[in-house]
Short mmCIF file of C-alpha atoms and ligand atoms in Angstrom, two decimals:
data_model
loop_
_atom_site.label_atom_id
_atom_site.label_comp_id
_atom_site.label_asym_id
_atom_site.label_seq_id
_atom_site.Cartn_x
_atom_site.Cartn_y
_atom_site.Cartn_z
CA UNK A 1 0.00 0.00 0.00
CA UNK A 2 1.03 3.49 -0.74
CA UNK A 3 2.43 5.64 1.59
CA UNK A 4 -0.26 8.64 1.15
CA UNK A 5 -2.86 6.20 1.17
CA UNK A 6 -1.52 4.60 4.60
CA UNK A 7 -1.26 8.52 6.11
CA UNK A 8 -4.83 9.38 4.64
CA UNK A 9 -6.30 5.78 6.03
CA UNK A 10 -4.77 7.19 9.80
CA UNK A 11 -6.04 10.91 9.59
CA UNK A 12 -9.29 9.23 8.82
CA UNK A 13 -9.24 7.24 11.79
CA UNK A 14 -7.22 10.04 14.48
CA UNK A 15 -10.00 12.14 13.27
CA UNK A 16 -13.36 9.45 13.74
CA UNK A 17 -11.83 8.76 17.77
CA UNK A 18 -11.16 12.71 18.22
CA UNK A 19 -14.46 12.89 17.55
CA UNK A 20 -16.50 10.37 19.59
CA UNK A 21 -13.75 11.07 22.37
CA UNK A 22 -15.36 14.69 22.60
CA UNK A 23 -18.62 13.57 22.22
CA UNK A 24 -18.02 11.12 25.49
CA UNK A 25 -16.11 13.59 27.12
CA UNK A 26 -12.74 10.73 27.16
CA UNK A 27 -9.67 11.71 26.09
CA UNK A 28 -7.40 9.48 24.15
CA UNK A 29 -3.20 9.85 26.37
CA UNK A 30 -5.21 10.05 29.29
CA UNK A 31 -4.65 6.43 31.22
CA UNK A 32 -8.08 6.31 33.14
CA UNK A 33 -6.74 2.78 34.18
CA UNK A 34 -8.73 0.85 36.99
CA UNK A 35 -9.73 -2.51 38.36
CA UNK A 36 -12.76 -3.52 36.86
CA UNK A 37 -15.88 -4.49 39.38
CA UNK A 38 -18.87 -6.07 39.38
CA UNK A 39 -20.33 -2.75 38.79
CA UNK A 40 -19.18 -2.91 35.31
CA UNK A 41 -21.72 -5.68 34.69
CA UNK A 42 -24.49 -3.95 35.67
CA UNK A 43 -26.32 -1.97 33.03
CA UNK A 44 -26.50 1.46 33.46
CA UNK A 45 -29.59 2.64 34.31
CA UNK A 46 -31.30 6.24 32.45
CA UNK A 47 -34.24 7.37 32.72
CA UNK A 48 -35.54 9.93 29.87
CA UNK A 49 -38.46 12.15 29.79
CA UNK A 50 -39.51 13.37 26.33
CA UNK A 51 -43.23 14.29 25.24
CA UNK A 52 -42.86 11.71 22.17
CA UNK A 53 -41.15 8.08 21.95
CA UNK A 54 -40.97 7.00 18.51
CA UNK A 55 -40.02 2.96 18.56
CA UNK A 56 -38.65 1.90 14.93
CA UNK A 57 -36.37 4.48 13.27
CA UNK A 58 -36.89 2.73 9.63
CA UNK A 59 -38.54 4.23 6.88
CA UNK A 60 -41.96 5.72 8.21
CA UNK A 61 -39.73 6.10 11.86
CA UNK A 62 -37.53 8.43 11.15
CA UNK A 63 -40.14 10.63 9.08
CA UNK A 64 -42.84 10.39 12.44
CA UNK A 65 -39.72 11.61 14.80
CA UNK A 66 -38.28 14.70 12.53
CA UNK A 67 -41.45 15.68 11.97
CA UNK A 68 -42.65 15.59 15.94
CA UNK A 69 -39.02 17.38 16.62
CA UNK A 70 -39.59 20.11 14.21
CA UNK A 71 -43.10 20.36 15.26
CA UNK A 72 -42.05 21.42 18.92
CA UNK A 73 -41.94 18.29 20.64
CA UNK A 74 -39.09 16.53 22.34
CA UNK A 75 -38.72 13.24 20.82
CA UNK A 76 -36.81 10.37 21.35
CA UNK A 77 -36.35 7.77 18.40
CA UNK A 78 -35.46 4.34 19.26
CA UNK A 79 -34.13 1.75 16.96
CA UNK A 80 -33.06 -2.12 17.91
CA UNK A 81 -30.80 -2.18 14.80
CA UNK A 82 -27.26 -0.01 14.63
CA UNK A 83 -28.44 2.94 11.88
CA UNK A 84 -31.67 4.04 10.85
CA UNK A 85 -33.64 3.43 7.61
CA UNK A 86 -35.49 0.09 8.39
CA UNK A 87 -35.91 -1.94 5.20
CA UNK A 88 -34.89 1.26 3.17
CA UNK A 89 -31.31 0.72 4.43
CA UNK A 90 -30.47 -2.33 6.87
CA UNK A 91 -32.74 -4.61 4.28
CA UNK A 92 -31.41 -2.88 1.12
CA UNK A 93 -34.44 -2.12 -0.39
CA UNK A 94 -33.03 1.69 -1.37
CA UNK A 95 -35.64 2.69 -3.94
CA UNK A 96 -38.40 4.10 -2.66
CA UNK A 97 -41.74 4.84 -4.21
CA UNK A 98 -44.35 6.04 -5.13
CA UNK A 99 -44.27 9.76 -4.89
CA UNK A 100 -46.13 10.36 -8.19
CA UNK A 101 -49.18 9.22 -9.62
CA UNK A 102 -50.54 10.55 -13.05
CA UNK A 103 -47.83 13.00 -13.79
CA UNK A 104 -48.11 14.25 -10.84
CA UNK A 105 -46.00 14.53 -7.02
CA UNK A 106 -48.24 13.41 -4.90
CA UNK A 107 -46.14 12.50 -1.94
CA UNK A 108 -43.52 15.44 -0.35
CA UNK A 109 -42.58 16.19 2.84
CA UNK A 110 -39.86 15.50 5.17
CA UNK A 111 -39.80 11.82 3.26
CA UNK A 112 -39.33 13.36 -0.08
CA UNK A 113 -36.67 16.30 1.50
CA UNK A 114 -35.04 13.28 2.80
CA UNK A 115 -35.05 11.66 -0.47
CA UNK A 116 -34.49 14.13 -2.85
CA UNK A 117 -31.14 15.68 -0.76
CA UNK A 118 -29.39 12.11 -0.29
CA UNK A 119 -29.79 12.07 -4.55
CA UNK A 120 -28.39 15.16 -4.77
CA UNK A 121 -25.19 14.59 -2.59
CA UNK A 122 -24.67 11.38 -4.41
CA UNK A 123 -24.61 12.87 -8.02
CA UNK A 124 -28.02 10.92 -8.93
CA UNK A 125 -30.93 11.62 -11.03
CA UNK A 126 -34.79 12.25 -9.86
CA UNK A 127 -37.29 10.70 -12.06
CA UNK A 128 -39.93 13.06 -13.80
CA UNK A 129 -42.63 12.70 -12.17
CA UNK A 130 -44.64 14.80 -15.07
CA UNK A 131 -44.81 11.67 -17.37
CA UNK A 132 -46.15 8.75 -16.47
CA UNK A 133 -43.99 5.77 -16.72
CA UNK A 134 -44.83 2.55 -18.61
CA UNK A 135 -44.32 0.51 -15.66
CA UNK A 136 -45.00 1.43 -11.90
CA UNK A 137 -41.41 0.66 -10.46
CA UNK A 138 -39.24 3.14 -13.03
CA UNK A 139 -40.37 6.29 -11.27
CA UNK A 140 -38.93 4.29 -7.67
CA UNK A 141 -35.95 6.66 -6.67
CA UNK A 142 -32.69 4.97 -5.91
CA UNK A 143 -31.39 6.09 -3.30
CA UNK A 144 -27.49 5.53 -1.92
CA UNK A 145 -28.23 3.22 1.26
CA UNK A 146 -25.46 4.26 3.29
CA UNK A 147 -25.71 7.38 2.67
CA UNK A 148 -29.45 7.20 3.32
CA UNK A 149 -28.57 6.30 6.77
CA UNK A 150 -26.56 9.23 7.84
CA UNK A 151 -28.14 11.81 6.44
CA UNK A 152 -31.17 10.80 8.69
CA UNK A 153 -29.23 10.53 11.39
CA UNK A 154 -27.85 14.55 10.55
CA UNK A 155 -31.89 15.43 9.91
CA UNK A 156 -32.92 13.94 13.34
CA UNK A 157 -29.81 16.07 15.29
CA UNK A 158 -30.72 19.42 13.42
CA UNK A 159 -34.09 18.75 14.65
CA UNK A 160 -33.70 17.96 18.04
CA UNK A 161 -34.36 14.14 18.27
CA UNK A 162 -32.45 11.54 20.47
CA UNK A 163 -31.30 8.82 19.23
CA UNK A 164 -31.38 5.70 21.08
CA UNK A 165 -29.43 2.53 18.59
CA UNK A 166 -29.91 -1.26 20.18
CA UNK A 167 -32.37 -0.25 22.20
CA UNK A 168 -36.30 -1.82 22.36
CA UNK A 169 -38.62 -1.50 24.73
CA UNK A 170 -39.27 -4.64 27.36
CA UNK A 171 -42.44 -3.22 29.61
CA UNK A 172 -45.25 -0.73 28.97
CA UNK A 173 -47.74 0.62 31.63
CA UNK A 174 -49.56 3.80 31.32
CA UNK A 175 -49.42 6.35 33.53
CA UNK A 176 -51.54 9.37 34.37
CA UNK A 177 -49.80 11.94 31.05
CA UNK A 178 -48.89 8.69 28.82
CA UNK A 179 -46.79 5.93 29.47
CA UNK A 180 -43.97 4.58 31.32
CA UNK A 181 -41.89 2.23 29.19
CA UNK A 182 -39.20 -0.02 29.98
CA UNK A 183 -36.28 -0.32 27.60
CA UNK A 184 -33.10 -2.31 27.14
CA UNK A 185 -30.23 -2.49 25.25
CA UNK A 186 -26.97 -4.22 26.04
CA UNK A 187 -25.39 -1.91 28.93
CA UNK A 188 -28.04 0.05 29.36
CA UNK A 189 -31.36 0.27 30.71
CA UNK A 190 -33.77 2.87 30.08
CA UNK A 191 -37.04 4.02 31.55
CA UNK A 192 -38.90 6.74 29.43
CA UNK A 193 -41.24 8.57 30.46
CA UNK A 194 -43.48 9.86 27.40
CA UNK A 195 -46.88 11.43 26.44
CA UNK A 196 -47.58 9.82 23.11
CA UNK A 197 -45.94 6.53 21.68
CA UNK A 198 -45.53 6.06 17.97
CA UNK A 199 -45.13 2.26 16.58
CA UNK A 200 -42.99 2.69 13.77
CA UNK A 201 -41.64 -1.13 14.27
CA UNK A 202 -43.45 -2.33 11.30
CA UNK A 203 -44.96 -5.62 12.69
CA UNK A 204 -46.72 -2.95 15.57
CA UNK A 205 -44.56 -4.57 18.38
CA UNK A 206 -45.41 -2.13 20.53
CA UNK A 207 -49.66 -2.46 19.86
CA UNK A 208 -48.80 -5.59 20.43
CA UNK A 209 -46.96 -5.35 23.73
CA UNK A 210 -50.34 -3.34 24.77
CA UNK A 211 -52.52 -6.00 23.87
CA UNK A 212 -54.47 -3.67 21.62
CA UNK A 213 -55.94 -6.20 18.88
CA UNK A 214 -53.71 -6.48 15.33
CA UNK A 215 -53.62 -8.89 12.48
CA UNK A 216 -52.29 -11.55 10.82
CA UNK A 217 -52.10 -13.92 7.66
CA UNK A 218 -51.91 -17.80 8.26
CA UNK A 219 -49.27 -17.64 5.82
CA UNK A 220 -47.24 -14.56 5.25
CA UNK A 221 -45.48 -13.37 1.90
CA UNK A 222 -42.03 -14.18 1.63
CA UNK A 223 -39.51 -11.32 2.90
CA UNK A 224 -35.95 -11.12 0.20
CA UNK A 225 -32.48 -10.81 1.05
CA UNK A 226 -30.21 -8.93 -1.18
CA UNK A 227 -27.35 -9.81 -2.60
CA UNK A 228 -24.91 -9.32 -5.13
CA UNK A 229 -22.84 -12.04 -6.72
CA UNK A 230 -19.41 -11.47 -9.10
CA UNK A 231 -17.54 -13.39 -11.80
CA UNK A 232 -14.57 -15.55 -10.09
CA UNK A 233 -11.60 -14.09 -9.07
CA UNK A 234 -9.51 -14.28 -11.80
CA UNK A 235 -5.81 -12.10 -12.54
CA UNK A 236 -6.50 -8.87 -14.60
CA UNK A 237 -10.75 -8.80 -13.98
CA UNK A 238 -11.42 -6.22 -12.33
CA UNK A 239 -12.49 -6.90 -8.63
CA UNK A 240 -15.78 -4.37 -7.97
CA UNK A 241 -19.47 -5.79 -7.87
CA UNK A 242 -20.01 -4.63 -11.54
CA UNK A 243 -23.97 -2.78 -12.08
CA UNK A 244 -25.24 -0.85 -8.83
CA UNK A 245 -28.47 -3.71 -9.10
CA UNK A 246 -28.87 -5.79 -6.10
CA UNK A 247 -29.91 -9.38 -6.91
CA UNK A 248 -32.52 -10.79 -3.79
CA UNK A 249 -34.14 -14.62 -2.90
CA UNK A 250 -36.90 -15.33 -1.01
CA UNK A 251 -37.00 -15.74 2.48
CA UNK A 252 -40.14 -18.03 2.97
CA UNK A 253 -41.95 -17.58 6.16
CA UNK A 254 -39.69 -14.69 6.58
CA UNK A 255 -41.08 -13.05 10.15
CA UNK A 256 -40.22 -9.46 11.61
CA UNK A 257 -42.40 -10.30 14.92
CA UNK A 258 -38.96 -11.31 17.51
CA UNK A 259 -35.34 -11.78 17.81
CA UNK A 260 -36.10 -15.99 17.05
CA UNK A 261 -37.81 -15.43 14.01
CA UNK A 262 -35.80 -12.52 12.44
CA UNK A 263 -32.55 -14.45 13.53
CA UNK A 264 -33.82 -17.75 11.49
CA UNK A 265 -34.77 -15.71 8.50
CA UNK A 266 -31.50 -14.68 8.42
CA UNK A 267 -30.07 -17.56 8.89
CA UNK A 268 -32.41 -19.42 6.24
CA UNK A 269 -31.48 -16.60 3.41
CA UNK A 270 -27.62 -16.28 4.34
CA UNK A 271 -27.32 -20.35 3.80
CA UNK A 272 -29.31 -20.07 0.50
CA UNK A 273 -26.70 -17.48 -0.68
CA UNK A 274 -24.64 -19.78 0.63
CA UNK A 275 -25.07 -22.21 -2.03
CA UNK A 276 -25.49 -20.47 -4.40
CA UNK A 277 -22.41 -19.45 -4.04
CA UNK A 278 -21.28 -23.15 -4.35
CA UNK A 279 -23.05 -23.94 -7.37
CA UNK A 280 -22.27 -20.92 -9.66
CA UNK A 281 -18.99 -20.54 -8.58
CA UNK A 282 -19.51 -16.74 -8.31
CA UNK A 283 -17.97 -14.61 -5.41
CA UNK A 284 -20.02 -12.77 -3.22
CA UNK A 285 -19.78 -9.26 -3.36
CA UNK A 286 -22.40 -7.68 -1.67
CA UNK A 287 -25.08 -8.83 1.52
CA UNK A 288 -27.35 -7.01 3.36
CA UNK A 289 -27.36 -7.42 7.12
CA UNK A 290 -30.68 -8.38 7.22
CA UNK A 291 -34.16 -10.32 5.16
CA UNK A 292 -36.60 -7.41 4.34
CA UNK A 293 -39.80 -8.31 5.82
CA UNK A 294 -42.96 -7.72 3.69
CA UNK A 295 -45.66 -8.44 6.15
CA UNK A 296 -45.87 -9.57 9.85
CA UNK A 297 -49.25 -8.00 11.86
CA UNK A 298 -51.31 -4.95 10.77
CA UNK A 299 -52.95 -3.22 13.11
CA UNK A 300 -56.87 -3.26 13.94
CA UNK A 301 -57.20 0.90 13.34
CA UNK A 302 -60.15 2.58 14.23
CA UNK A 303 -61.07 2.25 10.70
CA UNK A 304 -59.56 0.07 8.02
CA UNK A 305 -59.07 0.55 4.82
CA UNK A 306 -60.47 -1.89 2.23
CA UNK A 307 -58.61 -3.46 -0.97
CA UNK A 308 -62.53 -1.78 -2.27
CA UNK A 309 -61.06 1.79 -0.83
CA UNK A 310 -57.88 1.40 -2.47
CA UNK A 311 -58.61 0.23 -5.57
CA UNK A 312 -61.37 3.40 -6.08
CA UNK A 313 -59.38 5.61 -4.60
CA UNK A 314 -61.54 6.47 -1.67
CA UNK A 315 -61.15 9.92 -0.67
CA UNK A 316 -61.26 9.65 3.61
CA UNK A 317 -63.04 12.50 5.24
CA UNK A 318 -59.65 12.35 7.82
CA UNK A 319 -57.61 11.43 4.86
CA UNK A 320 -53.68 12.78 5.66
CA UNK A 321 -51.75 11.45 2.51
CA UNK A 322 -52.17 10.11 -0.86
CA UNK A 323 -50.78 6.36 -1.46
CA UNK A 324 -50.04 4.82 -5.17
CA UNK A 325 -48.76 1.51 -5.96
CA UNK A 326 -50.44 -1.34 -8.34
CA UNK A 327 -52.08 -4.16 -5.43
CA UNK A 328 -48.71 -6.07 -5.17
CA UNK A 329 -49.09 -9.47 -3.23
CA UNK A 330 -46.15 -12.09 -3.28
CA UNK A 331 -46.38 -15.61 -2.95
CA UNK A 332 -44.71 -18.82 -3.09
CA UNK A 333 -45.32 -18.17 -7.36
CA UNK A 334 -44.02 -14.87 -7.14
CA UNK A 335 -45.53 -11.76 -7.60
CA UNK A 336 -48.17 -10.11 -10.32
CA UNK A 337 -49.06 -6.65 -9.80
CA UNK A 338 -52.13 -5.22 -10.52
CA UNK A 339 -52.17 -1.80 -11.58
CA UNK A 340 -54.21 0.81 -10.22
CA UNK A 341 -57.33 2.46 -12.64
CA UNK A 342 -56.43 5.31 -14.60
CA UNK A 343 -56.59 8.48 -12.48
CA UNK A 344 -57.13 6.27 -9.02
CA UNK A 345 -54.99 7.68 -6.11
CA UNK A 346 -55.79 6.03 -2.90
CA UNK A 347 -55.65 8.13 0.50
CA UNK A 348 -55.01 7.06 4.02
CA UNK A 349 -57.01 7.83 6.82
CA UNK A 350 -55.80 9.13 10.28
CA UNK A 351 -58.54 6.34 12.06
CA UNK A 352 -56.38 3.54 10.17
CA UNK A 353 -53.27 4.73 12.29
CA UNK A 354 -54.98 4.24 15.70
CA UNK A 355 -55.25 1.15 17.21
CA UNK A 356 -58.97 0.93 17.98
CA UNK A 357 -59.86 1.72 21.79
CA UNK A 358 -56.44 3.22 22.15
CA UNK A 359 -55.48 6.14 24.05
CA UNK A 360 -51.82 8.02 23.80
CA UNK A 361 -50.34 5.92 21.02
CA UNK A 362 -50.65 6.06 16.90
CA UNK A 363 -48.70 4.20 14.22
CA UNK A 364 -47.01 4.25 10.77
CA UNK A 365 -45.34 2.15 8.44
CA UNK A 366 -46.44 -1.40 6.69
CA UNK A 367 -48.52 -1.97 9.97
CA UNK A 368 -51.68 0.26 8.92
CA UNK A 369 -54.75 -1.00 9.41
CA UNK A 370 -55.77 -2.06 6.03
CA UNK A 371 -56.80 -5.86 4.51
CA UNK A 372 -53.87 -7.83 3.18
CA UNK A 373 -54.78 -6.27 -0.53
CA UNK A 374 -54.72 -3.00 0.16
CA UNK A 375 -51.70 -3.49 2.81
CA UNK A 376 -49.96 -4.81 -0.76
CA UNK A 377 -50.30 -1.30 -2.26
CA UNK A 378 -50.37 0.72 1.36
CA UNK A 379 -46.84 -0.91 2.28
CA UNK A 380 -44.48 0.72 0.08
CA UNK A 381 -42.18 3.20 1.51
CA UNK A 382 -43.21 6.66 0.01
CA UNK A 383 -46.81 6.33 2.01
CA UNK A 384 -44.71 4.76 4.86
CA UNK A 385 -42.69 8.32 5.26
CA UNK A 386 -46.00 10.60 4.81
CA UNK A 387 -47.94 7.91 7.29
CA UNK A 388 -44.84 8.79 9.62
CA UNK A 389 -44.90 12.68 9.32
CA UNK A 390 -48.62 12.31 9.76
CA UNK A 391 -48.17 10.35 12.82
CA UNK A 392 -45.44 12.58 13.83
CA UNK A 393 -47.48 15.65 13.68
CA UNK A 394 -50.43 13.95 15.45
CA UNK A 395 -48.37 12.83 18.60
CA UNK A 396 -46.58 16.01 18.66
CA UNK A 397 -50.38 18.20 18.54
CA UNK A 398 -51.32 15.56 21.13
CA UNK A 399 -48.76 15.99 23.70
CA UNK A 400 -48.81 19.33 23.58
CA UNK A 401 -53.00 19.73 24.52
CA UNK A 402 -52.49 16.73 26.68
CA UNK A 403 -54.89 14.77 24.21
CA UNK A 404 -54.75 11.70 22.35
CA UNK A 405 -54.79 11.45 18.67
CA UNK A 406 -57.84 10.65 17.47
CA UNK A 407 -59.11 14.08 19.43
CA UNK A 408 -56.19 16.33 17.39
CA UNK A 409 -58.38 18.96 15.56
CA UNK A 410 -58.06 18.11 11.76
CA UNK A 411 -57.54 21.60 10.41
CA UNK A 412 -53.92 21.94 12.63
CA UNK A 413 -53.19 18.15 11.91
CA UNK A 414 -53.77 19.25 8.60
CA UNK A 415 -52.22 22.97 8.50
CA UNK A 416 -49.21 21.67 10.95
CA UNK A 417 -48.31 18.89 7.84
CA UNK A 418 -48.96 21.57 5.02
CA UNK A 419 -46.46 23.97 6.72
CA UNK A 420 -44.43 20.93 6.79
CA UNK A 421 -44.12 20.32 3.07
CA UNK A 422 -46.59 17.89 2.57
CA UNK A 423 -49.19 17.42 0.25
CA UNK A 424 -52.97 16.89 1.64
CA UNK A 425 -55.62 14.96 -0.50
CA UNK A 426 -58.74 16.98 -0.95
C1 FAD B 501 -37.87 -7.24 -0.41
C2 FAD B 501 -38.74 -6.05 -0.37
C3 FAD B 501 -38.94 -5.30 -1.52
C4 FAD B 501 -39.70 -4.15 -1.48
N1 FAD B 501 -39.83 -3.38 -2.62
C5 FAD B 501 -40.28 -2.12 -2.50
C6 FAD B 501 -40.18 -1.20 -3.57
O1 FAD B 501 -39.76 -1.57 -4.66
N2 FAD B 501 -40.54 0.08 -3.37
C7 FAD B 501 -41.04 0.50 -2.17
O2 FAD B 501 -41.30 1.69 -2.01
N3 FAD B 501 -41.22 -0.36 -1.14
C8 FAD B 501 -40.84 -1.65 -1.28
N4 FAD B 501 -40.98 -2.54 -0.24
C9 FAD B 501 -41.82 -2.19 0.92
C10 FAD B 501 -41.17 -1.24 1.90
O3 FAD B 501 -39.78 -1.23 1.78
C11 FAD B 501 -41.54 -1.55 3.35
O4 FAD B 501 -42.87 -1.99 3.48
C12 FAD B 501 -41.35 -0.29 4.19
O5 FAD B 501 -40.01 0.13 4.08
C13 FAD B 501 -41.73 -0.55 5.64
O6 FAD B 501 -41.46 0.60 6.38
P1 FAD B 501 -41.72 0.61 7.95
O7 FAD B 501 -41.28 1.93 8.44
O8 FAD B 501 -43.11 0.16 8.22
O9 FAD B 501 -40.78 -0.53 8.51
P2 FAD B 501 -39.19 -0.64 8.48
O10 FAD B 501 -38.58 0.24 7.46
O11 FAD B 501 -38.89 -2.10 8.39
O12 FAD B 501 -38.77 -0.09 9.89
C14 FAD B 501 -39.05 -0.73 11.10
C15 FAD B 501 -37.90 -0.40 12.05
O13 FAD B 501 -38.27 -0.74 13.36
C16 FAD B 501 -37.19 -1.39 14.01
N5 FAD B 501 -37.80 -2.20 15.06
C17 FAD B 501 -38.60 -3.27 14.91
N6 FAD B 501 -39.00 -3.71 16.11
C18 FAD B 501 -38.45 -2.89 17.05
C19 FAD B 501 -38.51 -2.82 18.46
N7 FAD B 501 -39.24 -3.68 19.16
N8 FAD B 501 -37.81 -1.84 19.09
C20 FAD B 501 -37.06 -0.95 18.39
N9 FAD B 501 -36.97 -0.98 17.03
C21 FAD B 501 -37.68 -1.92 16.37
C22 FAD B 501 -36.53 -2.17 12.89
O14 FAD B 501 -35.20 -2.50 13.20
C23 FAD B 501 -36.64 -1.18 11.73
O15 FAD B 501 -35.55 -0.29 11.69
C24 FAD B 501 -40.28 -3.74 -0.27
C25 FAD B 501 -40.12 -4.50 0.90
C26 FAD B 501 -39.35 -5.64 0.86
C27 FAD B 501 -39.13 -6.41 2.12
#
């Protein structure tokens, strides 16, 4: 290796540990030497107050949190993974869509800001969204996955929110303003103290954890894990992954629901990448760290929206965003979508975000409560990030009238997400 290359490699890393050393308050030449204890076995213990918890910081996650941060609200985001972005960036799945319908945006926001700026930085290309494309999936952005990631980690600290990586929460009670939640994460152990809770786990863990009713297929579609395999190793080829295109498998009976079942689908789709490996003789150039999960539980909302809604293009009285995606279910035979009617753009309601009898918590992502048709369409990550900065808004309007979210006037729901970029139907 060349010298420069060795010198640039160490500035990299002197400047990385200067860094996190300030942000921990150590100093590297300082020897803070001592005899460990038992003490250092014990988690630490925190306790955090903040009007909103957000649990999930993937797709529709990190929208719900910026949104309640910018909206007023302190707001903690919690993620069990290492780096936000969910499926969008731990599962791979880095093109996100729809924002259009018709030749026209219909989806902005902080979702689209977040979009459109991680394009930019990487030198890439926007569709045009004023002609509509023969098939659905070429107006999907791609978006630079890692990348992705840390420009929604710079959007949540210019807004205010906390971050909280490896972290999930273990107990929930509620308590006289909100809830009282119990967290872990490995050395720590947190107790937050919140007003409103947004699910933004995408299999609503944390409905679940309330015993609040949700949903469920006997048999689930498949999740994918992505890949990306090479020509041998061979003198004189050149080494990289060759197109940007990730290749993906099935993961049947892929399930997002607990560590066991998220730990076997990844165990089941790293040992068929495994062989394939083997039998093509092809190197492997390229695996994300985890399956992407299509479908796990949906909630049971205060309303639910119908494959009947979708498909017409219902327009909800409460409706907060626009959806658009052909009704795309996959199955052991793979997938055919069906396109929507000409002119038919879907809306979601705020009722389908609310688990029915709930008080003090709303949700957003693939776990809306919709029928497994519509949740096809619904699941796709552009309404994901507007179901998140509608959720966001909600809990942040909430906390501050000490209501709960289905009582948030609709004009300021509406007038706080308008001021926020997006784009209301109606
Ligand atoms: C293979 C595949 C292909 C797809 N293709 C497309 C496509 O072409 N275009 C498109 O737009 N969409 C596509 N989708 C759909 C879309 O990507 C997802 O439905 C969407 O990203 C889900 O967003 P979400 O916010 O609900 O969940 P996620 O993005 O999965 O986020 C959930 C987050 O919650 C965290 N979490 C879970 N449980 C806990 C807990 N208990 N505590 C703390 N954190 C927790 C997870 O680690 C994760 O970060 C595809 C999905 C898959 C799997």
């Amino acid at each position: 290796m060349d010298k420069n290359r060795i010198e640039r490699r160490r500035f990299m890393h002197y400047s990385a540990g200067a860094a996190l050393a300030a942000s921990t308050g150590a100093a590297f030449g300082v020897n803070a030497e001592r005899q460990a204890g038992p003490e250092d076995c014990v988690a630490n213990t925190v306790t955090s107050q903040t009007d909103v918890l957000v649990v999930g910081g993937g797709t529709a996650g990190i929208i719900a949190a910026i949104q309640a941060a910018r909206a007023g609200a302190t707001t903690l985001l919690m993620e069990r993974g290492s780096q936000l972005g969910g499926t969008t960036t731990t599962a791979g799945v880095s093109f996100p869509g729809l924002f259009d319908a018709w030749g026209k945006q219909i989806i902005a926001g902080i979702g689209w800001e977040l979009v459109r700026e991680s394009v930019a930085l990487d030198g890439g290309k926007l569709p045009d969204f004023s002609k509509v494309p023969r098939h659905h999936w070429q107006n999907q952005v791609r978006v630079n996955q890692f990348l992705y990631a840390i420009l929604a980690e710079e959007k949540c600290a210019e807004a205010g929110v906390d971050i909280a990586c490896y972290e999930f929460p273990q107990a929930i009670s509620a308590t006289a303003g909100g809830w009282q939640v119990d967290c872990a994460g490995f050395g720590t152990q947190r107790r937050v103290f919140c007003k409103q809770l947004v699910d933004c786990t995408g299999g609503a863990s944390v409905v679940g954890m309330l015993n609040l009713p949700r949903l469920r297929e006997q048999e689930t579609q498949p999740g994918s894990m992505l890949f990306k395999l090479a020509e041998p190793n061979q003198p004189g080829r050149p080494n990289g992954p060759g197109s940007g295109l990730l290749d993906s498998l099935y993961v049947h009976g892929a399930d997002s629901s607990n560590s066991r079942t998220v730990t076997a689908a990844n165990l089941q789709g790293r040992k068929a990448i495994l062989e394939k490996v083997r039998t093509e003789k092809r190197r492997l150039m390229h695996l994300q760290l985890e399956t992407g999960f299509r479908e796990s539980y949906r909630i049971e909302g205060e309303t639910m929206v119908t494959v009947e809604d979708y498909t017409s293009g219902r327009l909800f009285e409460d409706a907060v965003c626009y959806a658009f995606y052909p009704v795309d279910l996959h199955t052991r035979d793979g997938v055919k979508p069906k396109p929507l009617a000409e002119g038919v753009v879907p809306t979601i309601p705020l009722r389908a975000l609310i688990p029915r009898n709930s008080r003090n918590i709303i949700v957003a992502g693939r776990s809306v409560s919709s029928d497994r048709l519509a949740n096809s369409g619904l699941r796709v990550q552009a309404p994901c990030m507007a179901m998140g900065q509608a959720a966001g808004a909600a809990a942040a309007l909430a906390a501050q009238s000490g209501i709960t979210p289905l009582h948030v006037p609709l004009e300021e729901l509406r007038a706080l997400l308008q001021a926020h970029g997006a784009i209301l139907p109606g």
